Amino acid sequence: MSHEFLANLWYFILALVWAIYISQELFVTGVGMLSIRYDVKYESFQKINESVATFWDGIQVWLIVAVGGLFATFPKAYGLTLQALYIPFYLLLVAVILRGTSIELIYKSDDPVWRKGVSKLWAVSSLLLILIEGVYLVNLFVGIPIENELMTENFLTIFSRATLFGGVLLVLSALSSGYAWIKLTLGKDFKTPSKKSILWISGAMIFNVTLLFLSLTNEYMVFETGLFATKPVLWVMPILAILLYVAQFVFHLRENYAGAFVSIVIGIALVLFTGFSASFPYILGSTIDPSEGILILDAAASKHALELITGVTVVFLPIVIGYQTWKYVKFWRNF
Amino acid sequence: MPIIGYSYFNYIVPIQPTKIDAISGSVPMVSIAFSLMVGLGTFFIIYSGFTLVFFKKYMKSPMMQKLYLWTFFLPYIAIMAGWIVTEVGRQPYVVYGLMFTRDAVSTVPVMQVWFSLITILIMYTVLAIACVYLLKQRINAPLIKQEQV
């Protein structure tokens, strides 16, 4: 296998890992955010806490795989993103730590003040976590202001219109899939926020995903340079993503929560694949001058390193995916 | 078979010679940390071995049991001393023999590093206080809880 093929393969694997991670993380953070509507004094809070408790820590490992895989296979891109996006990454780390500790620690004390404080921390850190991930991912798609492999501007420039659309899209998707998850695991009769409020959220998501794609097209022209320019068949992905977002609204309207959940999972995966294939020849584009961006092949690790890590991944990735699928089957409605 | 003390030096000397110099006295911080780590480790082995062998005596002696209570922080000190040996002893390299620490420094603005350093210190302080608070509650709670109806 040539070096170029391995580098491109790893770009695809990283996109796949991000899609697997985000599509699972959505419902965990969504349930976390929705938990702010429940009082920790009552049993209902404990139930929704338990409904994600068996899943969140395993899912979080995918984030480590996504970032660690970038380190192993594209060390240059890893160094540059973590340097340029130092504060967002740091805040992501804080959110990950606080989310994990708050889920684990809510019931470790009988003190009502403790329980209330920690349960609110769960909601706030979930929001922070998924928002930053959205902003970060759209930044990967559109690129950051880099010149001569150095960040030239203040890190606040990463909060552009498109990236905020990305962040808000993930937050809204999380709320919608978290709502569907609660309904699926705890039964349709479980007391939740009203159907009307979730319809507003899932309706807003349709506009949000459309605005994200429009912003990517008009402001950054990512679809004119990447894979989309040469392979028009790829337009299926963004169009299907929008259709799936419409579908999840319809499913919410008809109270088919399994349909809504699956639509969001596949929809967000398609949004991510659209973004990754739009920025394809560059692993990290430059918003200043496209030629300053970092190419996948330039950032890739040596051929030997890639061969080694590909061998390990080919064996273990299917095992991990299989195990995770088994876990969902095993723990389904087992609360 | 290297068991305790300095006998495994022979294995490290060809790999990181300057670290051995630092441990044997050229950098006082490293040599003190190394002695502390090895000293504490030896103490743990001897003390827990003693407890295992003379377990009946240990169960009857309040003084020995209290000694366990008052040594709970020593493993933490031993771990930190070990890291000082690893990290300070490796200087000026960050990857031994390949990359100097001064070459590995990133271009992240100093203010951002200060921000992260201070906030992470605050966060870990809060988490440590929460941990002590929970531990104290757990210790003070009666062993068998009354059923609450």
CSV table of C-alpha atoms in Angstrom, one decimal:
chain,number,residue,atom,x,y,z
A,1,MET,CA,0.0,0.0,0.0
A,2,SER,CA,1.4,3.4,-0.9
A,3,HIS,CA,2.0,6.1,1.6
A,4,GLU,CA,-0.7,8.3,0.0
A,5,PHE,CA,-3.3,5.6,0.2
A,6,LEU,CA,-2.5,5.0,3.9
A,7,ALA,CA,-2.7,8.7,4.6
A,8,ASN,CA,-6.1,9.0,2.9
A,9,LEU,CA,-7.3,5.8,4.6
A,10,TRP,CA,-6.4,7.3,7.9
A,11,TYR,CA,-8.2,10.6,7.1
A,12,PHE,CA,-11.3,8.4,6.4
A,13,ILE,CA,-10.8,6.4,9.7
A,14,LEU,CA,-10.6,9.7,11.7
A,15,ALA,CA,-13.7,11.0,10.0
A,16,LEU,CA,-15.4,7.7,10.8
A,17,VAL,CA,-14.3,7.8,14.4
A,18,TRP,CA,-15.5,11.4,14.8
A,19,ALA,CA,-18.9,10.4,13.3
A,20,ILE,CA,-19.2,7.3,15.6
A,21,TYR,CA,-18.2,9.5,18.6
A,22,ILE,CA,-20.5,12.5,17.9
A,23,SER,CA,-23.5,10.4,17.0
A,24,GLN,CA,-23.3,8.6,20.4
A,25,GLU,CA,-22.2,11.6,22.5
A,26,LEU,CA,-25.2,13.5,21.3
A,27,PHE,CA,-27.7,11.6,23.4
A,28,VAL,CA,-25.5,11.6,26.5
A,29,THR,CA,-25.0,15.3,26.5
A,30,GLY,CA,-28.6,15.8,25.4
A,31,VAL,CA,-29.9,13.9,28.4
A,32,GLY,CA,-27.4,15.8,30.5
A,33,MET,CA,-28.8,19.1,29.3
A,34,LEU,CA,-32.4,18.0,29.7
A,35,SER,CA,-31.7,17.0,33.3
A,36,ILE,CA,-31.8,20.7,34.2
A,37,ARG,CA,-35.6,20.4,33.9
A,38,TYR,CA,-35.7,17.6,36.6
A,39,ASP,CA,-35.4,18.1,40.3
A,40,VAL,CA,-32.7,15.9,41.9
A,41,LYS,CA,-35.0,15.3,44.9
A,42,TYR,CA,-37.2,13.0,42.9
A,43,GLU,CA,-36.7,9.5,41.5
A,44,SER,CA,-37.2,10.7,37.9
A,45,PHE,CA,-33.8,12.4,38.0
A,46,GLN,CA,-32.1,9.3,39.2
A,47,LYS,CA,-33.8,7.4,36.4
A,48,ILE,CA,-32.5,9.6,33.6
A,49,ASN,CA,-29.1,9.6,35.3
A,50,GLU,CA,-29.1,5.8,35.2
A,51,SER,CA,-30.3,5.8,31.6
A,52,VAL,CA,-27.0,7.2,30.4
A,53,ALA,CA,-24.7,6.0,33.2
A,54,THR,CA,-23.8,2.7,31.6
A,55,PHE,CA,-22.9,4.4,28.3
A,56,TRP,CA,-21.1,7.8,28.8
A,57,ASP,CA,-17.6,6.6,29.8
A,58,GLY,CA,-17.3,4.1,27.0
A,59,ILE,CA,-18.4,6.7,24.5
A,60,GLN,CA,-15.9,9.2,25.7
A,61,VAL,CA,-13.1,6.9,24.7
A,62,TRP,CA,-13.9,7.6,21.1
A,63,LEU,CA,-12.9,11.2,21.7
A,64,ILE,CA,-9.5,10.0,22.9
A,65,VAL,CA,-9.3,7.8,19.8
A,66,ALA,CA,-10.1,10.7,17.5
A,67,VAL,CA,-7.6,13.1,19.1
A,68,GLY,CA,-5.0,10.3,19.8
A,69,GLY,CA,-5.4,9.0,16.3
A,70,LEU,CA,-4.7,12.4,14.9
A,71,PHE,CA,-1.6,12.6,17.0
A,72,ALA,CA,-0.4,9.2,15.8
A,73,THR,CA,-1.1,9.6,12.1
A,74,PHE,CA,-1.0,13.3,11.4
A,75,PRO,CA,1.4,14.7,14.1
A,76,LYS,CA,1.9,18.0,12.3
A,77,ALA,CA,-1.9,18.7,12.1
A,78,TYR,CA,-2.2,17.6,15.7
A,79,GLY,CA,0.5,20.0,16.9
A,80,LEU,CA,-0.9,22.8,14.9
A,81,THR,CA,-4.5,22.4,15.9
A,82,LEU,CA,-3.8,22.0,19.6
A,83,GLN,CA,-1.5,25.0,19.5
A,84,ALA,CA,-3.9,27.2,17.5
A,85,LEU,CA,-7.0,26.1,19.4
A,86,TYR,CA,-5.4,25.9,22.8
A,87,ILE,CA,-8.2,27.6,24.8
A,88,PRO,CA,-11.1,25.7,23.1
A,89,PHE,CA,-9.3,22.4,23.6
A,90,TYR,CA,-8.5,23.3,27.2
A,91,LEU,CA,-12.2,24.2,27.9
A,92,LEU,CA,-13.2,20.9,26.2
A,93,LEU,CA,-10.9,19.1,28.6
A,94,VAL,CA,-12.5,20.9,31.6
A,95,ALA,CA,-16.0,20.1,30.3
A,96,VAL,CA,-15.0,16.4,29.9
A,97,ILE,CA,-13.6,16.3,33.4
A,98,LEU,CA,-16.6,18.1,35.0
A,99,ARG,CA,-19.2,16.0,33.1
A,100,GLY,CA,-17.6,12.7,34.1
A,101,THR,CA,-17.1,13.7,37.8
A,102,SER,CA,-20.6,15.2,38.1
A,103,ILE,CA,-22.3,12.0,36.6
A,104,GLU,CA,-20.4,9.9,39.1
A,105,LEU,CA,-20.6,12.0,42.2
A,106,ILE,CA,-24.3,13.2,42.3
A,107,TYR,CA,-25.4,10.4,44.6
A,108,LYS,CA,-22.2,10.1,46.6
A,109,SER,CA,-23.6,12.4,49.3
A,110,ASP,CA,-27.0,12.8,51.0
A,111,ASP,CA,-26.6,16.5,51.3
A,112,PRO,CA,-29.3,18.2,49.2
A,113,VAL,CA,-27.1,21.2,48.5
A,114,TRP,CA,-24.4,19.0,47.1
A,115,ARG,CA,-26.8,17.0,45.0
A,116,LYS,CA,-28.4,20.1,43.6
A,117,GLY,CA,-25.1,21.8,42.8
A,118,VAL,CA,-23.5,18.7,41.1
A,119,SER,CA,-26.7,17.9,39.1
A,120,LYS,CA,-26.7,21.4,37.7
A,121,LEU,CA,-23.0,21.1,36.9
A,122,TRP,CA,-23.9,18.0,34.8
A,123,ALA,CA,-26.2,20.1,32.6
A,124,VAL,CA,-23.8,23.0,32.2
A,125,SER,CA,-20.7,20.9,31.4
A,126,SER,CA,-22.7,18.8,28.9
A,127,LEU,CA,-23.7,22.0,27.1
A,128,LEU,CA,-20.1,23.3,27.1
A,129,LEU,CA,-18.8,19.9,25.9
A,130,ILE,CA,-21.0,19.5,22.8
A,131,LEU,CA,-20.9,23.2,21.9
A,132,ILE,CA,-17.1,23.3,21.8
A,133,GLU,CA,-17.0,20.1,19.8
A,134,GLY,CA,-19.3,21.6,17.2
A,135,VAL,CA,-17.2,24.7,17.0
A,136,TYR,CA,-14.0,22.7,16.7
A,137,LEU,CA,-15.3,20.3,14.0
A,138,VAL,CA,-16.5,23.1,11.7
A,139,ASN,CA,-13.2,24.8,12.2
A,140,LEU,CA,-11.5,21.6,10.9
A,141,PHE,CA,-13.8,21.8,7.8
A,142,VAL,CA,-13.3,25.5,7.0
A,143,GLY,CA,-9.7,25.9,8.2
A,144,ILE,CA,-8.2,28.3,10.6
A,145,PRO,CA,-6.0,31.5,9.9
A,146,ILE,CA,-2.7,29.8,9.5
A,147,GLU,CA,0.3,31.1,7.6
A,148,ASN,CA,3.7,29.4,7.5
A,149,GLU,CA,2.3,26.7,9.7
A,150,LEU,CA,1.6,29.2,12.5
A,151,MET,CA,-1.6,30.6,13.8
A,152,THR,CA,-1.5,34.3,12.8
A,153,GLU,CA,-4.6,35.7,14.6
A,154,ASN,CA,-6.2,35.6,18.0
A,155,PHE,CA,-8.0,32.3,18.8
A,156,LEU,CA,-11.3,34.2,19.0
A,157,THR,CA,-11.4,34.2,15.2
A,158,ILE,CA,-12.5,30.6,15.4
A,159,PHE,CA,-15.9,31.7,16.5
A,160,SER,CA,-17.2,32.7,13.0
A,161,ARG,CA,-20.7,32.4,11.8
A,162,ALA,CA,-20.3,28.9,10.3
A,163,THR,CA,-18.6,27.5,13.4
A,164,LEU,CA,-21.3,28.9,15.6
A,165,PHE,CA,-23.9,27.3,13.4
A,166,GLY,CA,-22.0,24.0,13.8
A,167,GLY,CA,-21.9,24.4,17.6
A,168,VAL,CA,-25.6,25.3,17.9
A,169,LEU,CA,-26.5,22.4,15.5
A,170,LEU,CA,-24.8,19.9,17.8
A,171,VAL,CA,-26.5,21.4,20.9
A,172,LEU,CA,-29.9,21.2,19.3
A,173,SER,CA,-29.3,17.7,17.9
A,174,ALA,CA,-28.2,16.7,21.4
A,175,LEU,CA,-31.4,18.0,22.9
A,176,SER,CA,-33.5,16.3,20.3
A,177,SER,CA,-31.8,12.9,20.5
A,178,GLY,CA,-31.5,13.1,24.3
A,179,TYR,CA,-35.3,13.6,24.4
A,180,ALA,CA,-35.8,10.6,22.1
A,181,TRP,CA,-33.4,8.5,24.2
A,182,ILE,CA,-35.3,9.3,27.4
A,183,LYS,CA,-38.6,8.4,25.7
A,184,LEU,CA,-37.1,5.2,24.3
A,185,THR,CA,-35.4,3.9,27.4
A,186,LEU,CA,-37.8,5.1,30.2
A,187,GLY,CA,-41.0,4.6,28.3
A,188,LYS,CA,-43.4,7.0,26.6
A,189,ASP,CA,-45.2,7.8,29.8
A,190,PHE,CA,-42.1,9.1,31.5
A,191,LYS,CA,-42.5,12.8,32.5
A,192,THR,CA,-40.5,14.9,30.1
A,193,PRO,CA,-40.5,18.5,28.8
A,194,SER,CA,-43.5,19.2,26.6
A,195,LYS,CA,-43.7,17.9,23.1
A,196,LYS,CA,-44.2,21.4,21.8
A,197,SER,CA,-40.8,22.5,23.1
A,198,ILE,CA,-39.0,19.6,21.5
A,199,LEU,CA,-40.8,20.3,18.2
A,200,TRP,CA,-39.5,23.9,18.3
A,201,ILE,CA,-36.0,22.5,18.9
A,202,SER,CA,-36.1,19.9,16.1
A,203,GLY,CA,-37.8,22.4,13.8
A,204,ALA,CA,-35.0,24.9,14.4
A,205,MET,CA,-32.4,22.1,13.6
A,206,ILE,CA,-33.7,21.9,10.0
A,207,PHE,CA,-33.0,25.6,9.5
A,208,ASN,CA,-29.7,25.3,11.4
A,209,VAL,CA,-28.3,22.5,9.2
A,210,THR,CA,-29.4,24.3,6.1
A,211,LEU,CA,-27.8,27.5,7.3
A,212,LEU,CA,-24.6,25.6,8.1
A,213,PHE,CA,-24.3,24.2,4.6
A,214,LEU,CA,-25.2,27.6,3.0
A,215,SER,CA,-22.5,29.3,5.2
A,216,LEU,CA,-20.0,26.7,4.2
A,217,THR,CA,-20.8,27.2,0.5
A,218,ASN,CA,-21.1,31.0,0.4
A,219,GLU,CA,-18.5,32.1,3.0
A,220,TYR,CA,-15.8,29.5,2.6
A,221,MET,CA,-16.6,27.9,-0.8
A,222,VAL,CA,-15.5,24.5,0.6
A,223,PHE,CA,-17.6,22.7,-1.9
A,224,GLU,CA,-15.8,24.2,-4.8
A,225,THR,CA,-12.3,22.9,-3.9
A,226,GLY,CA,-12.7,19.6,-2.1
A,227,LEU,CA,-14.0,16.2,-3.3
A,228,PHE,CA,-17.3,17.8,-4.2
A,229,ALA,CA,-15.8,19.6,-7.2
A,230,THR,CA,-14.7,16.3,-8.9
A,231,LYS,CA,-17.4,13.9,-7.6
A,232,PRO,CA,-20.9,15.3,-7.8
A,233,VAL,CA,-22.3,12.1,-6.5
A,234,LEU,CA,-21.2,13.2,-3.0
A,235,TRP,CA,-23.9,15.8,-3.0
A,236,VAL,CA,-26.1,13.0,-1.9
A,237,MET,CA,-24.6,13.4,1.6
A,238,PRO,CA,-25.6,16.9,2.5
A,239,ILE,CA,-29.0,16.6,0.8
A,240,LEU,CA,-29.7,13.3,2.6
A,241,ALA,CA,-28.6,15.0,5.8
A,242,ILE,CA,-31.1,17.8,5.4
A,243,LEU,CA,-33.8,15.2,4.5
A,244,LEU,CA,-33.0,13.2,7.6
A,245,TYR,CA,-33.3,16.3,9.7
A,246,VAL,CA,-36.7,16.9,8.2
A,247,ALA,CA,-37.5,13.3,8.9
A,248,GLN,CA,-36.6,13.6,12.6
A,249,PHE,CA,-39.0,16.5,12.9
A,250,VAL,CA,-41.8,14.4,11.4
A,251,PHE,CA,-40.9,11.5,13.7
A,252,HIS,CA,-41.0,13.7,16.7
A,253,LEU,CA,-44.4,15.0,15.5
A,254,ARG,CA,-45.7,11.5,15.2
A,255,GLU,CA,-44.1,10.4,18.4
A,256,ASN,CA,-42.0,7.7,16.7
A,257,TYR,CA,-38.9,8.2,18.9
A,258,ALA,CA,-36.9,5.3,17.5
A,259,GLY,CA,-37.2,6.9,14.1
A,260,ALA,CA,-36.2,10.3,15.4
A,261,PHE,CA,-33.2,8.9,17.2
A,262,VAL,CA,-31.9,7.0,14.2
A,263,SER,CA,-32.5,9.9,11.9
A,264,ILE,CA,-30.4,12.2,14.1
A,265,VAL,CA,-27.6,9.7,14.4
A,266,ILE,CA,-27.3,9.1,10.7
A,267,GLY,CA,-28.0,12.8,9.9
A,268,ILE,CA,-25.2,14.1,12.1
A,269,ALA,CA,-22.8,11.4,10.7
A,270,LEU,CA,-23.6,12.6,7.2
A,271,VAL,CA,-23.0,16.3,8.2
A,272,LEU,CA,-19.6,15.3,9.5
A,273,PHE,CA,-18.7,13.2,6.4
A,274,THR,CA,-19.8,16.1,4.2
A,275,GLY,CA,-17.5,18.4,6.1
A,276,PHE,CA,-14.6,16.1,6.0
A,277,SER,CA,-14.9,15.3,2.3
A,278,ALA,CA,-15.4,19.0,1.5
A,279,SER,CA,-12.0,19.8,3.1
A,280,PHE,CA,-10.4,16.7,1.7
A,281,PRO,CA,-7.0,17.5,0.2
A,282,TYR,CA,-6.3,19.6,3.3
A,283,ILE,CA,-6.3,18.1,6.8
A,284,LEU,CA,-6.3,21.7,8.1
A,285,GLY,CA,-7.2,24.4,5.6
A,286,SER,CA,-6.0,28.0,5.8
A,287,THR,CA,-8.6,30.8,5.7
A,288,ILE,CA,-5.9,33.3,4.7
A,289,ASP,CA,-4.7,31.6,1.6
A,290,PRO,CA,-5.7,28.0,0.5
A,291,SER,CA,-2.1,27.2,-0.5
A,292,GLU,CA,-1.0,27.8,3.1
A,293,GLY,CA,-3.2,24.9,4.3
A,294,ILE,CA,-1.7,21.7,5.4
A,295,LEU,CA,-2.1,18.8,3.0
A,296,ILE,CA,-3.0,15.3,4.3
A,297,LEU,CA,0.1,13.8,2.7
A,298,ASP,CA,2.4,16.5,4.2
A,299,ALA,CA,1.0,16.0,7.7
A,300,ALA,CA,1.0,12.2,7.7
A,301,ALA,CA,3.4,10.2,9.8
A,302,SER,CA,6.0,8.0,8.1
A,303,LYS,CA,5.0,5.1,6.0
A,304,HIS,CA,6.2,2.5,8.5
A,305,ALA,CA,4.3,4.2,11.4
A,306,LEU,CA,1.1,4.3,9.3
A,307,GLU,CA,1.5,0.6,8.3
A,308,LEU,CA,2.0,-0.4,11.9
A,309,ILE,CA,-1.0,1.5,13.2
A,310,THR,CA,-3.2,0.5,10.3
A,311,GLY,CA,-2.4,-3.2,11.1
A,312,VAL,CA,-3.5,-2.7,14.7
A,313,THR,CA,-6.6,-0.8,13.8
A,314,VAL,CA,-7.8,-3.3,11.2
A,315,VAL,CA,-7.8,-5.9,13.9
A,316,PHE,CA,-9.2,-3.9,16.8
A,317,LEU,CA,-11.6,-1.4,15.3
A,318,PRO,CA,-14.1,-4.1,14.2
A,319,ILE,CA,-13.8,-5.7,17.7
A,320,VAL,CA,-14.5,-2.5,19.5
A,321,ILE,CA,-17.4,-1.6,17.2
A,322,GLY,CA,-18.8,-5.1,17.7
A,323,TYR,CA,-18.4,-4.9,21.4
A,324,GLN,CA,-20.1,-1.6,21.6
A,325,THR,CA,-23.0,-2.8,19.5
A,326,TRP,CA,-23.3,-5.8,21.8
A,327,LYS,CA,-23.3,-3.4,24.8
A,328,TYR,CA,-26.3,-1.5,23.4
A,329,VAL,CA,-28.2,-4.7,22.9
A,330,LYS,CA,-27.3,-6.0,26.3
A,331,PHE,CA,-28.1,-2.9,28.3
A,332,TRP,CA,-31.2,-2.0,26.3
A,333,ARG,CA,-34.1,-1.1,28.7
A,334,ASN,CA,-32.2,-2.7,31.5
A,335,PHE,CA,-32.5,0.1,34.0
B,1,MET,CA,17.8,-9.9,39.4
B,2,PRO,CA,17.5,-6.3,40.5
B,3,ILE,CA,15.3,-6.1,43.5
B,4,ILE,CA,15.9,-3.0,45.5
B,5,GLY,CA,18.0,0.1,45.6
B,6,TYR,CA,20.7,1.0,43.1
B,7,SER,CA,21.2,-2.4,41.5
B,8,TYR,CA,19.2,-1.7,38.4
B,9,PHE,CA,21.4,1.2,37.5
B,10,ASN,CA,23.4,-1.1,35.2
B,11,TYR,CA,20.3,-1.3,32.9
B,12,ILE,CA,19.8,2.5,32.7
B,13,VAL,CA,23.4,3.6,32.3
B,14,PRO,CA,23.7,2.8,28.6
B,15,ILE,CA,20.3,4.4,27.8
B,16,GLN,CA,20.3,7.7,29.8
B,17,PRO,CA,23.8,8.3,31.2
B,18,THR,CA,23.2,11.9,32.3
B,19,LYS,CA,20.2,10.9,34.4
B,20,ILE,CA,22.5,8.6,36.4
B,21,ASP,CA,24.9,11.5,36.9
B,22,ALA,CA,21.9,13.6,38.1
B,23,ILE,CA,20.8,10.9,40.5
B,24,SER,CA,24.3,10.3,41.9
B,25,GLY,CA,24.7,13.9,42.9
B,26,SER,CA,25.2,16.4,40.1
B,27,VAL,CA,21.6,17.7,40.5
B,28,PRO,CA,20.7,17.8,44.2
B,29,MET,CA,16.9,17.9,43.5
B,30,VAL,CA,17.0,14.7,41.5
B,31,SER,CA,19.3,12.8,44.0
B,32,ILE,CA,17.1,13.8,46.9
B,33,ALA,CA,13.9,12.8,45.1
B,34,PHE,CA,15.5,9.5,44.1
B,35,SER,CA,16.6,8.7,47.7
B,36,LEU,CA,13.1,9.6,48.9
B,37,MET,CA,11.4,7.4,46.4
B,38,VAL,CA,13.6,4.4,47.0
B,39,GLY,CA,13.6,5.0,50.7
B,40,LEU,CA,9.8,5.1,50.9
B,41,GLY,CA,9.5,2.1,48.6
B,42,THR,CA,11.8,0.1,50.8
B,43,PHE,CA,9.9,1.2,53.9
B,44,PHE,CA,6.6,0.1,52.3
B,45,ILE,CA,7.9,-3.3,51.4
B,46,ILE,CA,9.4,-3.9,54.9
B,47,TYR,CA,6.5,-2.5,56.8
B,48,SER,CA,3.8,-4.4,54.8
B,49,GLY,CA,5.9,-7.6,54.9
B,50,PHE,CA,6.2,-7.2,58.6
B,51,THR,CA,2.5,-6.8,59.0
B,52,LEU,CA,1.8,-9.9,56.9
B,53,VAL,CA,4.2,-12.1,58.8
B,54,PHE,CA,3.2,-10.8,62.2
B,55,PHE,CA,-0.5,-10.3,61.4
B,56,LYS,CA,-1.8,-11.5,64.8
B,57,LYS,CA,0.5,-9.1,66.6
B,58,TYR,CA,-0.6,-6.3,64.3
B,59,MET,CA,-4.3,-7.0,65.1
B,60,LYS,CA,-3.6,-6.5,68.8
B,61,SER,CA,-1.4,-3.5,68.5
B,62,PRO,CA,-3.2,-0.1,68.3
B,63,MET,CA,0.1,1.7,67.7
B,64,MET,CA,0.9,-0.2,64.5
B,65,GLN,CA,-2.7,0.3,63.2
B,66,LYS,CA,-2.4,4.0,63.9
B,67,LEU,CA,0.9,4.1,62.0
B,68,TYR,CA,-1.0,2.9,58.9
B,69,LEU,CA,-3.4,5.8,59.3
B,70,TRP,CA,-0.6,8.3,59.5
B,71,THR,CA,1.3,7.0,56.5
B,72,PHE,CA,-1.5,7.3,54.0
B,73,PHE,CA,0.1,10.4,52.3
B,74,LEU,CA,3.5,8.7,51.8
B,75,PRO,CA,2.7,6.9,48.6
B,76,TYR,CA,1.7,10.2,47.0
B,77,ILE,CA,5.0,11.7,48.0
B,78,ALA,CA,6.8,8.7,46.6
B,79,ILE,CA,4.9,9.0,43.3
B,80,MET,CA,5.7,12.7,42.9
B,81,ALA,CA,9.4,12.1,43.8
B,82,GLY,CA,9.5,9.4,41.1
B,83,TRP,CA,8.1,11.9,38.5
B,84,ILE,CA,10.7,14.5,39.6
B,85,VAL,CA,13.4,11.9,38.9
B,86,THR,CA,12.0,11.1,35.5
B,87,GLU,CA,11.3,14.6,34.3
B,88,VAL,CA,14.0,16.7,36.0
B,89,GLY,CA,16.6,14.0,35.6
B,90,ARG,CA,16.0,13.9,31.8
B,91,GLN,CA,16.8,17.6,31.3
B,92,PRO,CA,17.9,19.3,29.0
B,93,TYR,CA,16.2,16.8,26.7
B,94,VAL,CA,12.4,16.3,26.3
B,95,VAL,CA,13.0,13.2,24.2
B,96,TYR,CA,16.3,11.7,25.4
B,97,GLY,CA,19.0,12.3,22.9
B,98,LEU,CA,16.6,13.5,20.2
B,99,MET,CA,15.0,16.8,21.1
B,100,PHE,CA,15.9,19.6,23.6
B,101,THR,CA,13.2,21.0,25.8
B,102,ARG,CA,13.8,24.5,24.4
B,103,ASP,CA,13.0,23.2,20.9
B,104,ALA,CA,9.8,21.6,22.0
B,105,VAL,CA,8.2,24.7,23.4
B,106,SER,CA,5.0,25.7,21.5
B,107,THR,CA,4.0,29.2,20.3
B,108,VAL,CA,0.9,29.3,22.5
B,109,PRO,CA,0.6,32.9,23.9
B,110,VAL,CA,1.8,33.2,27.4
B,111,MET,CA,-1.5,34.7,28.7
B,112,GLN,CA,-3.4,31.6,27.4
B,113,VAL,CA,-1.0,29.3,29.3
B,114,TRP,CA,-1.5,31.4,32.5
B,115,PHE,CA,-5.2,31.2,32.0
B,116,SER,CA,-5.2,27.5,31.7
B,117,LEU,CA,-2.7,27.0,34.5
B,118,ILE,CA,-4.7,29.1,37.0
B,119,THR,CA,-8.1,27.8,36.1
B,120,ILE,CA,-7.0,24.1,36.2
B,121,LEU,CA,-5.4,24.8,39.6
B,122,ILE,CA,-8.8,26.2,40.8
B,123,MET,CA,-10.7,23.3,39.3
B,124,TYR,CA,-8.5,20.7,40.9
B,125,THR,CA,-8.6,22.5,44.2
B,126,VAL,CA,-12.4,22.4,44.1
B,127,LEU,CA,-12.3,18.7,43.1
B,128,ALA,CA,-9.9,18.0,45.9
B,129,ILE,CA,-12.1,19.8,48.5
B,130,ALA,CA,-15.1,17.8,47.2
B,131,CYS,CA,-13.2,14.6,47.5
B,132,VAL,CA,-12.2,15.3,51.1
B,133,TYR,CA,-15.8,16.3,51.9
B,134,LEU,CA,-17.1,13.1,50.5
B,135,LEU,CA,-14.5,11.0,52.2
B,136,LYS,CA,-15.2,12.6,55.5
B,137,GLN,CA,-18.9,12.0,55.1
B,138,ARG,CA,-18.2,8.3,54.3
B,139,ILE,CA,-15.9,7.9,57.2
B,140,ASN,CA,-18.3,9.6,59.7
B,141,ALA,CA,-21.3,7.6,58.5
B,142,PRO,CA,-22.4,4.6,60.6
B,143,LEU,CA,-21.4,1.3,59.0
B,144,ILE,CA,-25.0,0.0,58.8
B,145,LYS,CA,-27.4,2.6,57.6
B,146,GLN,CA,-30.9,2.7,59.0
B,147,GLU,CA,-33.5,2.0,56.3
B,148,GLN,CA,-35.3,5.2,55.4
B,149,VAL,CA,-38.9,4.9,54.6
